[in-house]
Amino acid sequence: MPTHPASNIESRFSRLTALLAEWQSVWRPLPFTQRRAAWCERHPELTETLLGLSDAQLARLQADPWHASPLAGRLPVAELAGLVELPPLAAKGEPLPAAWSQHVGGRKWQQIEAFVRCLDVTPHERLLEWCAGKGHLSRTLARRHGREVGALEWQASLCEEGRRLAAAQQAPVRLYRQDVLADEVAGFLSADTHVVALHACGDLHLGLLERAVAAGCAVTLAPCCYHRTQAADYRPVSQLGRALCHSHSLHLERADLALAVQETVTAPLGVRRHRERANAWRLGFDELQRELRGEDTYLPVPSLAYGQMPERFDAFCHWAAQRKGLTLPDGLDYRRYESAGWQRLAEVSRLELVRHLFRRPLEMWLAMDRVRRLEEAGFRVEIGTFCAHRLTPRNLCIRARTS
């Protein structure tokens, strides 16, 4: 069953807090920015195990960190796997007509269809989409339930396109240009409203939860991008979350929250190879700049969009140096630095498997903090998955109603 009693959530929440706190010295540091993370000296056997992995083992663990892991004797792999396991929310009704997917990308449409089929909508609820974009979800809901759907979106261009698509498809969607973080958004919510949000980011979905608590309305939320928040330090939204963090000395910063959403669906081979080369070159330039500046610290350089990366490593180094105000001397052995970059990438990829192991647990912890916030406000809450992992790793769904 997808419903988890408060006691179950509390026990999971508590144990996840304890494990995140206990192992934070290994999952919080970024191996990419350090020659060798400090925890490697404190955990030599774990480090040896990681660095001894073959390329095939590395690829398998990057895709699935839970099963047959050689880290099981060094880290609480099995316990973490159990704590993050959630059943799928039951899909309701028949699959949606394929024609409704017009103007929506294939994978995005599959996510929308799965999300819509997990919604528990009562006959008299007013449906409202939060952060609607072009209103793809709103149009689908309007067709599915045969009623008008409200939609809130801040970007004027998206509102205009959303209205055009709704008119063309004769979908009864009323799209409002509205900043959902502004106080006047409260006027859109009342006790008979059911607010839905598919992958609303950070402060946007936290704002939704607080507005829903104030209005006493139903919520169906698939949260995303927890790190997109104004606050540099994360303050748990639930009383239990704050108490657990205090008792376990767990303090999370905005940069830590990004770990929760770093897992992505496997990209095409060409994109993966481009990403690997870009990372190896960044690490090669990192070796160069440390020697050039005489400072053994990481120097971040801007990202380059796909297709804008220089063709050669030396050209990349000159581009990066220019961005950071450095002058490269003549006669540098670029082959040596490029080779060092690839070698460091091999090490970094293996050491980052520890962080991979804690991605989903951190995401679950953040989701449970939101669940407890709603439960503490008197809501009945369910949490489960609304779609398969292959469609999106951001497949957690929270459904809440007042008791």
mmCIF file of C-alpha atoms in Angstrom:
data_model
loop_
_atom_site.group_PDB
_atom_site.id
_atom_site.type_symbol
_atom_site.label_atom_id
_atom_site.label_comp_id
_atom_site.label_asym_id
_atom_site.label_seq_id
_atom_site.Cartn_x
_atom_site.Cartn_y
_atom_site.Cartn_z
ATOM 1 C CA MET A 1 0.000 0.000 0.000
ATOM 2 C CA PRO A 2 1.321 3.497 -0.801
ATOM 3 C CA THR A 3 0.080 5.021 2.432
ATOM 4 C CA HIS A 4 2.683 5.099 5.190
ATOM 5 C CA PRO A 5 1.477 5.701 8.763
ATOM 6 C CA ALA A 6 3.067 8.582 10.647
ATOM 7 C CA SER A 7 5.018 6.147 12.799
ATOM 8 C CA ASN A 8 6.581 4.572 9.688
ATOM 9 C CA ILE A 9 7.535 7.969 8.290
ATOM 10 C CA GLU A 10 8.901 9.033 11.650
ATOM 11 C CA SER A 11 11.069 5.929 12.004
ATOM 12 C CA ARG A 12 12.394 6.214 8.451
ATOM 13 C CA PHE A 13 12.953 9.931 8.835
ATOM 14 C CA SER A 14 14.823 9.397 12.097
ATOM 15 C CA ARG A 15 17.034 6.615 10.762
ATOM 16 C CA LEU A 16 17.842 8.499 7.555
ATOM 17 C CA THR A 17 18.835 11.509 9.646
ATOM 18 C CA ALA A 18 21.158 9.344 11.737
ATOM 19 C CA LEU A 19 22.823 7.786 8.678
ATOM 20 C CA LEU A 20 23.189 11.076 6.798
ATOM 21 C CA ALA A 21 24.770 12.602 9.891
ATOM 22 C CA GLU A 22 27.038 9.627 10.579
ATOM 23 C CA TRP A 23 28.406 9.509 7.048
ATOM 24 C CA GLN A 24 28.334 13.196 6.121
ATOM 25 C CA SER A 25 32.121 13.397 6.149
ATOM 26 C CA VAL A 26 32.207 11.113 3.085
ATOM 27 C CA TRP A 27 29.153 12.228 1.092
ATOM 28 C CA ARG A 28 29.373 16.006 1.521
ATOM 29 C CA PRO A 29 32.902 16.690 0.115
ATOM 30 C CA LEU A 30 33.193 17.064 -3.669
ATOM 31 C CA PRO A 31 35.974 14.785 -5.002
ATOM 32 C CA PHE A 32 35.981 16.808 -8.239
ATOM 33 C CA THR A 33 37.351 19.880 -6.474
ATOM 34 C CA GLN A 34 40.033 18.102 -4.394
ATOM 35 C CA ARG A 35 43.153 16.180 -5.297
ATOM 36 C CA ARG A 36 42.108 13.626 -2.724
ATOM 37 C CA ALA A 37 39.228 14.008 -0.275
ATOM 38 C CA ALA A 38 40.196 14.173 3.406
ATOM 39 C CA TRP A 39 38.006 11.158 4.209
ATOM 40 C CA CYS A 40 40.242 8.933 2.070
ATOM 41 C CA GLU A 41 42.886 8.939 4.795
ATOM 42 C CA ARG A 42 40.325 8.130 7.481
ATOM 43 C CA HIS A 43 38.785 5.293 5.430
ATOM 44 C CA PRO A 44 41.739 3.668 3.628
ATOM 45 C CA GLU A 45 39.988 0.343 3.012
ATOM 46 C CA LEU A 46 36.939 2.057 1.479
ATOM 47 C CA THR A 47 39.247 4.180 -0.683
ATOM 48 C CA GLU A 48 41.194 1.113 -1.814
ATOM 49 C CA THR A 49 37.962 -0.689 -2.701
ATOM 50 C CA LEU A 50 36.705 2.261 -4.750
ATOM 51 C CA LEU A 51 39.940 2.921 -6.627
ATOM 52 C CA GLY A 52 40.290 -0.785 -7.392
ATOM 53 C CA LEU A 53 36.981 -0.983 -9.281
ATOM 54 C CA SER A 54 37.134 -1.924 -12.949
ATOM 55 C CA ASP A 55 35.505 0.275 -15.584
ATOM 56 C CA ALA A 56 32.693 -2.284 -15.907
ATOM 57 C CA GLN A 57 32.069 -2.267 -12.143
ATOM 58 C CA LEU A 58 32.124 1.527 -12.143
ATOM 59 C CA ALA A 59 29.533 1.754 -14.915
ATOM 60 C CA ARG A 60 27.263 -0.780 -13.199
ATOM 61 C CA LEU A 61 27.385 1.000 -9.848
ATOM 62 C CA GLN A 62 26.801 4.384 -11.463
ATOM 63 C CA ALA A 63 23.605 2.963 -12.979
ATOM 64 C CA ASP A 64 22.555 1.055 -9.857
ATOM 65 C CA PRO A 65 24.416 1.709 -6.572
ATOM 66 C CA TRP A 66 22.326 -0.755 -4.536
ATOM 67 C CA HIS A 67 22.666 -4.277 -5.913
ATOM 68 C CA ALA A 68 25.729 -6.527 -5.464
ATOM 69 C CA SER A 69 27.756 -3.537 -4.346
ATOM 70 C CA PRO A 70 31.377 -4.141 -3.300
ATOM 71 C CA LEU A 71 30.864 -1.205 -0.919
ATOM 72 C CA ALA A 72 28.411 -3.197 1.189
ATOM 73 C CA GLY A 73 31.075 -4.156 3.690
ATOM 74 C CA ARG A 74 32.244 -0.561 4.031
ATOM 75 C CA LEU A 75 28.996 1.436 3.903
ATOM 76 C CA PRO A 76 25.373 0.737 5.025
ATOM 77 C CA VAL A 77 24.260 -0.099 1.479
ATOM 78 C CA ALA A 78 21.474 -2.577 2.332
ATOM 79 C CA GLU A 79 19.962 -0.388 5.042
ATOM 80 C CA LEU A 80 19.939 2.679 2.808
ATOM 81 C CA ALA A 81 18.337 0.650 0.015
ATOM 82 C CA GLY A 82 15.537 -0.397 2.344
ATOM 83 C CA LEU A 83 14.966 3.102 3.673
ATOM 84 C CA VAL A 84 14.492 4.628 0.218
ATOM 85 C CA GLU A 85 12.167 1.933 -1.110
ATOM 86 C CA LEU A 86 8.649 3.147 -1.842
ATOM 87 C CA PRO A 87 5.758 1.423 -3.626
ATOM 88 C CA PRO A 88 4.167 2.991 -6.701
ATOM 89 C CA LEU A 89 0.963 4.944 -6.244
ATOM 90 C CA ALA A 90 -1.943 3.135 -7.885
ATOM 91 C CA ALA A 91 -2.790 4.394 -11.364
ATOM 92 C CA LYS A 92 -6.447 5.246 -11.876
ATOM 93 C CA GLY A 93 -8.474 4.777 -15.039
ATOM 94 C CA GLU A 94 -7.458 3.937 -18.576
ATOM 95 C CA PRO A 95 -4.305 5.192 -20.322
ATOM 96 C CA LEU A 96 -4.735 8.613 -21.897
ATOM 97 C CA PRO A 97 -5.292 9.040 -25.649
ATOM 98 C CA ALA A 98 -2.015 9.308 -27.563
ATOM 99 C CA ALA A 99 -3.382 12.324 -29.450
ATOM 100 C CA TRP A 100 -3.262 14.348 -26.232
ATOM 101 C CA SER A 101 0.540 14.218 -26.334
ATOM 102 C CA GLN A 102 0.677 16.713 -29.200
ATOM 103 C CA HIS A 103 3.220 19.513 -28.549
ATOM 104 C CA VAL A 104 4.721 17.573 -25.612
ATOM 105 C CA GLY A 105 8.038 15.671 -25.704
ATOM 106 C CA GLY A 106 7.812 11.882 -25.505
ATOM 107 C CA ARG A 107 9.380 11.350 -22.084
ATOM 108 C CA LYS A 108 7.692 14.463 -20.681
ATOM 109 C CA TRP A 109 4.331 13.214 -21.894
ATOM 110 C CA GLN A 110 4.867 9.853 -20.216
ATOM 111 C CA GLN A 111 5.619 11.674 -16.963
ATOM 112 C CA ILE A 112 2.467 13.805 -17.300
ATOM 113 C CA GLU A 113 0.306 10.780 -18.088
ATOM 114 C CA ALA A 114 1.654 8.852 -15.089
ATOM 115 C CA PHE A 115 1.206 11.861 -12.795
ATOM 116 C CA VAL A 116 -2.356 12.517 -13.967
ATOM 117 C CA ARG A 117 -3.352 8.883 -13.474
ATOM 118 C CA CYS A 118 -2.106 9.041 -9.865
ATOM 119 C CA LEU A 119 -4.292 12.032 -9.012
ATOM 120 C CA ASP A 120 -7.154 11.425 -6.613
ATOM 121 C CA VAL A 121 -9.672 14.077 -7.746
ATOM 122 C CA THR A 122 -13.100 14.513 -6.172
ATOM 123 C CA PRO A 123 -16.089 15.754 -8.223
ATOM 124 C CA HIS A 124 -16.373 19.224 -6.725
ATOM 125 C CA GLU A 125 -12.707 20.236 -6.463
ATOM 126 C CA ARG A 126 -11.326 23.211 -8.375
ATOM 127 C CA LEU A 127 -8.119 22.082 -10.057
ATOM 128 C CA LEU A 128 -5.189 24.503 -10.053
ATOM 129 C CA GLU A 129 -1.717 23.928 -11.504
ATOM 130 C CA TRP A 130 1.221 25.556 -9.746
ATOM 131 C CA CYS A 131 4.122 26.737 -11.976
ATOM 132 C CA ALA A 132 2.334 25.630 -15.132
ATOM 133 C CA GLY A 133 4.772 26.597 -17.872
ATOM 134 C CA LYS A 134 2.892 26.152 -21.153
ATOM 135 C CA GLY A 135 0.079 24.335 -19.364
ATOM 136 C CA HIS A 136 0.697 20.831 -20.733
ATOM 137 C CA LEU A 137 -0.440 19.282 -17.455
ATOM 138 C CA SER A 138 -3.410 21.679 -17.142
ATOM 139 C CA ARG A 139 -4.700 20.842 -20.619
ATOM 140 C CA THR A 140 -4.406 17.133 -19.859
ATOM 141 C CA LEU A 141 -6.292 17.523 -16.581
ATOM 142 C CA ALA A 142 -9.014 19.592 -18.251
ATOM 143 C CA ARG A 143 -9.569 16.909 -20.862
ATOM 144 C CA ARG A 144 -9.312 14.053 -18.387
ATOM 145 C CA HIS A 145 -11.839 15.452 -15.907
ATOM 146 C CA GLY A 146 -14.015 17.515 -18.236
ATOM 147 C CA ARG A 147 -13.770 20.693 -16.187
ATOM 148 C CA GLU A 148 -12.014 24.043 -16.210
ATOM 149 C CA VAL A 149 -8.508 24.044 -14.795
ATOM 150 C CA GLY A 150 -6.710 27.095 -13.474
ATOM 151 C CA ALA A 151 -2.986 27.484 -14.048
ATOM 152 C CA LEU A 152 -0.416 29.859 -12.560
ATOM 153 C CA GLU A 153 2.750 30.840 -14.449
ATOM 154 C CA TRP A 154 5.035 33.853 -14.110
ATOM 155 C CA GLN A 155 6.740 34.016 -17.527
ATOM 156 C CA ALA A 156 4.600 36.000 -19.942
ATOM 157 C CA SER A 157 5.846 34.150 -23.036
ATOM 158 C CA LEU A 158 4.891 30.785 -21.528
ATOM 159 C CA CYS A 159 1.461 32.109 -20.580
ATOM 160 C CA GLU A 160 0.872 33.337 -24.115
ATOM 161 C CA GLU A 161 1.930 30.032 -25.668
ATOM 162 C CA GLY A 162 -0.120 28.097 -23.116
ATOM 163 C CA ARG A 163 -3.254 30.075 -23.948
ATOM 164 C CA ARG A 164 -2.668 29.495 -27.662
ATOM 165 C CA LEU A 165 -2.305 25.729 -27.194
ATOM 166 C CA ALA A 166 -5.375 25.535 -24.955
ATOM 167 C CA ALA A 167 -7.466 27.419 -27.502
ATOM 168 C CA ALA A 168 -6.209 25.252 -30.374
ATOM 169 C CA GLN A 169 -7.086 22.073 -28.481
ATOM 170 C CA GLN A 170 -10.324 23.492 -27.061
ATOM 171 C CA ALA A 171 -9.161 22.655 -23.547
ATOM 172 C CA PRO A 172 -10.874 24.715 -20.811
ATOM 173 C CA VAL A 173 -7.743 26.114 -19.174
ATOM 174 C CA ARG A 174 -7.564 29.552 -17.569
ATOM 175 C CA LEU A 175 -3.909 30.521 -17.425
ATOM 176 C CA TYR A 176 -2.945 33.404 -15.127
ATOM 177 C CA ARG A 177 0.339 35.271 -15.149
ATOM 178 C CA GLN A 178 1.166 35.101 -11.476
ATOM 179 C CA ASP A 179 4.252 35.026 -9.279
ATOM 180 C CA VAL A 180 3.495 32.112 -6.962
ATOM 181 C CA LEU A 181 5.818 33.546 -4.302
ATOM 182 C CA ALA A 182 3.844 36.804 -4.098
ATOM 183 C CA ASP A 183 1.300 37.306 -1.309
ATOM 184 C CA GLU A 184 -1.634 37.747 -3.700
ATOM 185 C CA VAL A 185 -1.349 34.110 -4.828
ATOM 186 C CA ALA A 186 -3.327 33.231 -1.696
ATOM 187 C CA GLY A 187 -6.445 34.478 -3.497
ATOM 188 C CA PHE A 188 -6.292 31.486 -5.853
ATOM 189 C CA LEU A 189 -6.505 28.898 -3.053
ATOM 190 C CA SER A 190 -9.434 27.867 -0.894
ATOM 191 C CA ALA A 191 -10.594 24.739 0.927
ATOM 192 C CA ASP A 192 -12.175 23.311 -2.247
ATOM 193 C CA THR A 193 -9.008 23.768 -4.363
ATOM 194 C CA HIS A 194 -6.794 20.866 -5.389
ATOM 195 C CA VAL A 195 -3.343 22.214 -6.270
ATOM 196 C CA VAL A 196 -1.100 20.086 -8.472
ATOM 197 C CA ALA A 197 2.579 20.625 -9.214
ATOM 198 C CA LEU A 198 4.748 18.412 -11.372
ATOM 199 C CA HIS A 199 8.438 19.130 -10.712
ATOM 200 C CA ALA A 200 8.081 22.532 -9.079
ATOM 201 C CA CYS A 201 11.504 23.611 -7.834
ATOM 202 C CA GLY A 202 12.791 24.485 -4.379
ATOM 203 C CA ASP A 203 11.201 27.585 -2.920
ATOM 204 C CA LEU A 204 8.325 27.300 -5.412
ATOM 205 C CA HIS A 205 7.052 24.011 -4.010
ATOM 206 C CA LEU A 206 7.870 24.997 -0.426
ATOM 207 C CA GLY A 207 5.715 28.075 -0.970
ATOM 208 C CA LEU A 208 2.937 25.821 -2.277
ATOM 209 C CA LEU A 209 3.022 23.713 0.874
ATOM 210 C CA GLU A 210 2.714 26.739 3.139
ATOM 211 C CA ARG A 211 -0.145 28.184 1.060
ATOM 212 C CA ALA A 212 -1.919 24.828 1.076
ATOM 213 C CA VAL A 213 -1.564 24.566 4.852
ATOM 214 C CA ALA A 214 -3.036 28.056 5.250
ATOM 215 C CA ALA A 215 -5.954 27.331 2.891
ATOM 216 C CA GLY A 216 -6.557 23.730 3.948
ATOM 217 C CA CYS A 217 -6.662 22.569 0.338
ATOM 218 C CA ALA A 218 -5.633 19.275 -1.258
ATOM 219 C CA VAL A 219 -2.155 18.962 -2.768
ATOM 220 C CA THR A 220 -0.525 16.572 -5.201
ATOM 221 C CA LEU A 221 3.152 17.390 -5.574
ATOM 222 C CA ALA A 222 6.177 15.896 -7.298
ATOM 223 C CA PRO A 223 9.014 18.006 -5.867
ATOM 224 C CA CYS A 224 12.235 18.820 -7.692
ATOM 225 C CA CYS A 225 15.447 20.880 -7.459
ATOM 226 C CA TYR A 226 15.468 21.235 -3.676
ATOM 227 C CA HIS A 227 18.602 23.404 -3.885
ATOM 228 C CA ARG A 228 16.884 26.189 -5.820
ATOM 229 C CA THR A 229 16.242 28.281 -2.769
ATOM 230 C CA GLN A 230 17.190 31.728 -1.546
ATOM 231 C CA ALA A 231 18.472 30.465 1.793
ATOM 232 C CA ALA A 232 22.118 29.417 1.965
ATOM 233 C CA ASP A 233 21.372 27.070 4.887
ATOM 234 C CA TYR A 234 18.520 24.584 4.850
ATOM 235 C CA ARG A 235 16.050 24.890 7.694
ATOM 236 C CA PRO A 236 13.764 21.857 7.919
ATOM 237 C CA VAL A 237 10.121 22.779 7.358
ATOM 238 C CA SER A 238 8.806 20.262 9.889
ATOM 239 C CA GLN A 239 9.170 20.390 13.650
ATOM 240 C CA LEU A 240 10.365 16.789 13.631
ATOM 241 C CA GLY A 241 12.973 17.597 10.983
ATOM 242 C CA ARG A 242 14.361 20.457 13.042
ATOM 243 C CA ALA A 243 14.459 18.314 16.173
ATOM 244 C CA LEU A 244 16.216 15.447 14.376
ATOM 245 C CA CYS A 245 18.816 17.731 12.813
ATOM 246 C CA HIS A 246 19.527 19.248 16.200
ATOM 247 C CA SER A 247 19.848 15.894 17.975
ATOM 248 C CA HIS A 248 22.086 14.394 15.267
ATOM 249 C CA SER A 249 24.086 17.559 14.509
ATOM 250 C CA LEU A 250 23.083 17.468 10.863
ATOM 251 C CA HIS A 251 23.428 20.831 9.140
ATOM 252 C CA LEU A 252 22.634 21.060 5.424
ATOM 253 C CA GLU A 253 23.684 23.852 3.106
ATOM 254 C CA ARG A 254 22.190 24.744 -0.266
ATOM 255 C CA ALA A 255 25.107 23.066 -2.074
ATOM 256 C CA ASP A 256 24.386 19.815 -0.209
ATOM 257 C CA LEU A 257 20.790 19.786 -1.452
ATOM 258 C CA ALA A 258 21.968 19.676 -5.073
ATOM 259 C CA LEU A 259 23.179 16.120 -4.469
ATOM 260 C CA ALA A 260 19.558 14.973 -4.179
ATOM 261 C CA VAL A 261 18.855 15.724 -7.846
ATOM 262 C CA GLN A 262 22.166 14.866 -9.505
ATOM 263 C CA GLU A 263 20.964 11.523 -10.793
ATOM 264 C CA THR A 264 19.637 11.755 -14.342
ATOM 265 C CA VAL A 265 18.202 9.348 -16.876
ATOM 266 C CA THR A 266 20.992 7.925 -19.017
ATOM 267 C CA ALA A 267 21.942 10.373 -21.769
ATOM 268 C CA PRO A 268 22.748 9.357 -25.381
ATOM 269 C CA LEU A 269 26.247 7.987 -25.939
ATOM 270 C CA GLY A 270 27.455 11.136 -27.719
ATOM 271 C CA VAL A 271 26.314 13.362 -24.855
ATOM 272 C CA ARG A 272 27.964 11.092 -22.272
ATOM 273 C CA ARG A 273 31.262 11.140 -24.146
ATOM 274 C CA HIS A 274 31.121 14.917 -24.471
ATOM 275 C CA ARG A 275 30.460 15.217 -20.729
ATOM 276 C CA GLU A 276 33.367 12.899 -19.892
ATOM 277 C CA ARG A 277 35.767 14.849 -22.100
ATOM 278 C CA ALA A 278 34.599 18.166 -20.640
ATOM 279 C CA ASN A 279 35.166 16.856 -17.097
ATOM 280 C CA ALA A 280 38.579 15.407 -17.946
ATOM 281 C CA TRP A 281 39.643 18.688 -19.518
ATOM 282 C CA ARG A 282 38.418 20.656 -16.508
ATOM 283 C CA LEU A 283 40.467 18.429 -14.244
ATOM 284 C CA GLY A 284 43.470 18.733 -16.559
ATOM 285 C CA PHE A 285 43.193 22.521 -16.454
ATOM 286 C CA ASP A 286 42.826 22.257 -12.685
ATOM 287 C CA GLU A 287 46.228 20.526 -12.504
ATOM 288 C CA LEU A 288 47.694 23.255 -14.702
ATOM 289 C CA GLN A 289 46.241 26.208 -12.797
ATOM 290 C CA ARG A 290 47.347 24.810 -9.412
ATOM 291 C CA GLU A 291 50.942 24.681 -10.642
ATOM 292 C CA LEU A 292 50.714 28.033 -12.405
ATOM 293 C CA ARG A 293 49.269 29.904 -9.423
ATOM 294 C CA GLY A 294 51.244 28.011 -6.813
ATOM 295 C CA GLU A 295 48.006 27.414 -4.904
ATOM 296 C CA ASP A 296 46.714 23.912 -4.311
ATOM 297 C CA THR A 297 43.034 24.925 -4.518
ATOM 298 C CA TYR A 298 40.303 24.348 -7.073
ATOM 299 C CA LEU A 299 39.498 27.211 -9.446
ATOM 300 C CA PRO A 300 36.010 26.847 -10.979
ATOM 301 C CA VAL A 301 35.530 27.833 -14.601
ATOM 302 C CA PRO A 302 32.216 28.547 -16.382
ATOM 303 C CA SER A 303 30.305 25.771 -18.112
ATOM 304 C CA LEU A 304 30.133 25.530 -21.876
ATOM 305 C CA ALA A 305 26.962 24.524 -23.680
ATOM 306 C CA TYR A 306 26.962 21.358 -25.749
ATOM 307 C CA GLY A 307 28.648 22.075 -29.091
ATOM 308 C CA GLN A 308 30.652 25.072 -27.833
ATOM 309 C CA MET A 309 33.589 23.112 -26.399
ATOM 310 C CA PRO A 310 36.893 23.830 -28.230
ATOM 311 C CA GLU A 311 38.204 21.027 -30.405
ATOM 312 C CA ARG A 312 41.558 20.745 -28.626
ATOM 313 C CA PHE A 313 42.613 20.641 -24.986
ATOM 314 C CA ASP A 314 45.143 23.467 -25.373
ATOM 315 C CA ALA A 315 42.424 25.718 -26.819
ATOM 316 C CA PHE A 316 40.194 24.863 -23.856
ATOM 317 C CA CYS A 317 42.989 25.787 -21.436
ATOM 318 C CA HIS A 318 43.480 29.167 -23.127
ATOM 319 C CA TRP A 319 39.722 29.786 -22.997
ATOM 320 C CA ALA A 320 39.548 28.839 -19.310
ATOM 321 C CA ALA A 321 42.645 30.859 -18.429
ATOM 322 C CA GLN A 322 41.215 33.927 -20.145
ATOM 323 C CA ARG A 323 37.987 33.596 -18.152
ATOM 324 C CA LYS A 324 39.959 33.460 -14.898
ATOM 325 C CA GLY A 325 42.431 36.233 -15.773
ATOM 326 C CA LEU A 326 45.441 33.926 -16.092
ATOM 327 C CA THR A 327 48.258 34.080 -18.647
ATOM 328 C CA LEU A 328 49.595 30.746 -19.857
ATOM 329 C CA PRO A 329 53.350 30.625 -20.553
ATOM 330 C CA ASP A 330 54.736 29.289 -23.821
ATOM 331 C CA GLY A 331 56.044 25.764 -24.084
ATOM 332 C CA LEU A 332 53.545 24.029 -21.806
ATOM 333 C CA ASP A 333 53.272 20.259 -22.150
ATOM 334 C CA TYR A 334 49.523 20.134 -22.724
ATOM 335 C CA ARG A 335 49.597 16.376 -23.324
ATOM 336 C CA ARG A 336 50.844 15.848 -19.779
ATOM 337 C CA TYR A 337 48.086 17.938 -18.261
ATOM 338 C CA GLU A 338 45.396 16.352 -20.427
ATOM 339 C CA SER A 339 46.602 12.888 -19.421
ATOM 340 C CA ALA A 340 46.558 13.952 -15.771
ATOM 341 C CA GLY A 341 42.975 15.145 -16.257
ATOM 342 C CA TRP A 342 41.810 11.772 -17.567
ATOM 343 C CA GLN A 343 43.612 9.993 -14.732
ATOM 344 C CA ARG A 344 41.962 12.225 -12.149
ATOM 345 C CA LEU A 345 38.575 11.703 -13.785
ATOM 346 C CA ALA A 346 38.977 7.941 -13.360
ATOM 347 C CA GLU A 347 39.695 8.441 -9.641
ATOM 348 C CA VAL A 348 36.986 11.061 -9.129
ATOM 349 C CA SER A 349 34.351 8.872 -10.810
ATOM 350 C CA ARG A 350 35.119 6.067 -8.388
ATOM 351 C CA LEU A 351 35.279 8.220 -5.261
ATOM 352 C CA GLU A 352 31.973 9.893 -6.195
ATOM 353 C CA LEU A 353 30.221 6.524 -5.942
ATOM 354 C CA VAL A 354 29.947 7.256 -2.225
ATOM 355 C CA ARG A 355 27.942 10.389 -3.015
ATOM 356 C CA HIS A 356 25.836 8.425 -5.502
ATOM 357 C CA LEU A 357 24.877 6.072 -2.704
ATOM 358 C CA PHE A 358 23.474 8.958 -0.646
ATOM 359 C CA ARG A 359 21.606 10.800 -3.436
ATOM 360 C CA ARG A 360 18.274 9.044 -3.070
ATOM 361 C CA PRO A 361 18.487 8.885 0.755
ATOM 362 C CA LEU A 362 18.950 12.663 0.853
ATOM 363 C CA GLU A 363 16.059 13.163 -1.565
ATOM 364 C CA MET A 364 13.880 10.869 0.567
ATOM 365 C CA TRP A 365 14.879 12.776 3.688
ATOM 366 C CA LEU A 366 13.851 16.079 2.104
ATOM 367 C CA ALA A 367 10.560 14.594 0.876
ATOM 368 C CA MET A 368 9.800 13.201 4.335
ATOM 369 C CA ASP A 369 10.465 16.613 5.840
ATOM 370 C CA ARG A 370 7.704 17.920 3.571
ATOM 371 C CA VAL A 371 5.412 15.004 4.446
ATOM 372 C CA ARG A 372 5.868 15.655 8.153
ATOM 373 C CA ARG A 373 5.176 19.380 7.683
ATOM 374 C CA LEU A 374 1.785 18.483 6.212
ATOM 375 C CA GLU A 375 1.046 15.808 8.815
ATOM 376 C CA GLU A 376 1.868 18.229 11.628
ATOM 377 C CA ALA A 377 -0.673 20.618 10.086
ATOM 378 C CA GLY A 378 -3.389 17.950 10.257
ATOM 379 C CA PHE A 379 -3.240 16.556 6.701
ATOM 380 C CA ARG A 380 -3.569 12.908 5.737
ATOM 381 C CA VAL A 381 -0.523 12.259 3.561
ATOM 382 C CA GLU A 382 0.605 9.562 1.157
ATOM 383 C CA ILE A 383 4.027 9.275 -0.437
ATOM 384 C CA GLY A 384 5.009 6.938 -3.236
ATOM 385 C CA THR A 385 6.334 6.937 -6.784
ATOM 386 C CA PHE A 386 4.188 8.096 -9.683
ATOM 387 C CA CYS A 387 6.269 6.721 -12.573
ATOM 388 C CA ALA A 388 9.150 4.409 -13.368
ATOM 389 C CA HIS A 389 12.696 5.508 -12.641
ATOM 390 C CA ARG A 390 13.540 5.258 -16.356
ATOM 391 C CA LEU A 391 11.172 8.154 -17.078
ATOM 392 C CA THR A 392 12.675 10.382 -14.386
ATOM 393 C CA PRO A 393 14.571 9.805 -11.129
ATOM 394 C CA ARG A 394 12.411 12.647 -9.727
ATOM 395 C CA ASN A 395 9.481 10.263 -9.408
ATOM 396 C CA LEU A 396 8.430 10.898 -5.787
ATOM 397 C CA CYS A 397 4.853 12.045 -5.326
ATOM 398 C CA ILE A 398 3.198 13.496 -2.215
ATOM 399 C CA ARG A 399 -0.610 13.455 -1.955
ATOM 400 C CA ALA A 400 -2.206 15.322 0.944
ATOM 401 C CA ARG A 401 -5.691 16.214 2.145
ATOM 402 C CA THR A 402 -7.052 17.670 5.325
ATOM 403 C CA SER A 403 -8.514 15.080 7.731
#
